[in-house]
């Protein structure tokens, strides 16, 4: 879905939907309160967020997997496989599986670590452990009480914050900020953080940025861009900041399943504008394979402002020192 405008600031519609938001929040609270989480025999690090839509969880998981692997851990990523049709548990194989099978994010994460997709998170965890994983990294699942977390990191888009701070459907929140912060061990603040002081989180805050890895390649290049992520405008703004000559920008809903005719139409528009058709890596895995060669991507990676601080949070969290 695409986030409605009224989620960004207080409005009459948000107030009218507030009772539904309260019911949604209560349902989640009761689910967590009466759940009996399974305790895995290995540490579980959860990377989640408090809002509907993307905040940068996937690149955060990728960066953490690389960091933990470099420390000698045998990391496996757990994903629900949102947008995919396979229920699992199964290990993602980019040579065999498509985004239609397992979702877009698992395909990207499989580049850096083994990824297990499972609707039943415990079943996915058990499969990963049986295959030799000694640390589980959950991509999302902060609100899911099925598995006990050793360390929970909440990712925040520093520029967007929490919108109008109302719970879905009145706003973008999956749960009230206060209840989420009460369970979080640390925040990962991505991008501009002017609102950080107003968030009221008392634990460690790890600042990071999403950095294009081919930034120099876009200066002066005419582009037609499209994106189906949590905030498509963020991608368009990134291209503009790299000096690309924007000839068109086409937003789609998060995890949008592209139809062939849509991509063909975008290719025609790009040709008419004498421009390159460009998208995100996450979107790229959802386009028809035979059209992919005509599209370029802007790869990004998450870079922490203070890598030693990240290592300290991981060490303390895995040792139980952030509870």
Tab-separated table of N, CA, C and O in Angstrom, residues 32 49-50 142-143 152 154 175-187 201:
chain	number	residue	atom	x	y	z
A	32	UNK	N	0.891	-10.058	22.409
A	32	UNK	CA	2.219	-10.171	23.013
A	32	UNK	C	2.135	-10.560	24.485
A	32	UNK	O	2.956	-11.326	24.992
A	49	UNK	N	10.816	-2.345	13.070
A	49	UNK	CA	10.482	-0.930	13.109
A	49	UNK	C	9.108	-0.764	13.748
A	49	UNK	O	8.440	-1.741	14.082
A	50	UNK	N	8.703	0.475	13.911
A	50	UNK	CA	7.420	0.759	14.546
A	50	UNK	C	6.373	1.218	13.547
A	50	UNK	O	5.224	1.439	13.927
A	142	UNK	N	9.511	-7.592	14.927
A	142	UNK	CA	9.588	-6.955	16.239
A	142	UNK	C	8.258	-7.068	16.988
A	142	UNK	O	8.227	-7.220	18.209
A	143	UNK	N	7.146	-6.985	16.251
A	143	UNK	CA	5.830	-7.078	16.885
A	143	UNK	C	5.358	-8.525	17.043
A	143	UNK	O	4.331	-8.766	17.666
A	152	UNK	N	16.905	-6.543	20.370
A	152	UNK	CA	15.962	-5.942	19.424
A	152	UNK	C	16.428	-4.547	19.043
A	152	UNK	O	16.583	-3.675	19.897
A	154	UNK	N	15.478	-1.298	16.717
A	154	UNK	CA	14.379	-0.653	15.994
A	154	UNK	C	14.959	0.381	15.033
A	154	UNK	O	15.698	1.286	15.449
A	175	UNK	N	2.324	0.106	16.399
A	175	UNK	CA	2.013	0.127	17.827
A	175	UNK	C	2.425	1.498	18.353
A	175	UNK	O	3.190	2.220	17.705
A	176	UNK	N	1.929	1.898	19.535
A	176	UNK	CA	2.346	3.189	20.084
A	176	UNK	C	3.861	3.249	20.285
A	176	UNK	O	4.492	2.242	20.622
A	177	UNK	N	4.428	4.423	20.092
A	177	UNK	CA	5.875	4.586	20.224
A	177	UNK	C	6.352	4.139	21.606
A	177	UNK	O	7.363	3.439	21.731
A	178	UNK	N	5.627	4.506	22.643
A	178	UNK	CA	6.062	4.191	24.007
A	178	UNK	C	6.156	2.686	24.239
A	178	UNK	O	7.116	2.202	24.867
A	179	UNK	N	5.196	1.913	23.750
A	179	UNK	CA	5.238	0.464	23.972
A	179	UNK	C	6.362	-0.179	23.167
A	179	UNK	O	7.001	-1.122	23.620
A	180	UNK	N	6.622	0.351	21.963
A	180	UNK	CA	7.724	-0.172	21.164
A	180	UNK	C	9.065	0.131	21.794
A	180	UNK	O	9.940	-0.756	21.881
A	181	UNK	N	9.230	1.355	22.264
A	181	UNK	CA	10.492	1.732	22.904
A	181	UNK	C	10.746	0.920	24.167
A	181	UNK	O	11.894	0.656	24.529
A	182	UNK	N	9.690	0.516	24.858
A	182	UNK	CA	9.853	-0.246	26.092
A	182	UNK	C	10.491	-1.612	25.830
A	182	UNK	O	11.137	-2.174	26.715
A	183	UNK	N	10.320	-2.152	24.624
A	183	UNK	CA	10.896	-3.458	24.291
A	183	UNK	C	12.197	-3.347	23.505
A	183	UNK	O	12.934	-4.322	23.376
A	184	UNK	N	12.474	-2.186	22.926
A	184	UNK	CA	13.665	-2.011	22.094
A	184	UNK	C	14.914	-1.867	22.954
A	184	UNK	O	14.885	-1.220	24.003
A	185	UNK	N	16.005	-2.470	22.503
A	185	UNK	CA	17.276	-2.337	23.210
A	185	UNK	C	18.116	-1.184	22.658
A	185	UNK	O	18.941	-0.618	23.373
A	186	UNK	N	17.924	-0.856	21.371
A	186	UNK	CA	18.675	0.235	20.739
A	186	UNK	C	17.929	0.680	19.494
A	186	UNK	O	17.134	-0.078	18.927
A	187	UNK	N	18.180	1.917	19.070
A	187	UNK	CA	17.626	2.434	17.824
A	187	UNK	C	18.734	2.527	16.785
A	187	UNK	O	19.892	2.811	17.110
A	201	UNK	N	13.635	8.244	23.414
A	201	UNK	CA	14.245	6.943	23.668
A	201	UNK	C	15.483	7.138	24.532
A	201	UNK	O	16.344	7.967	24.225
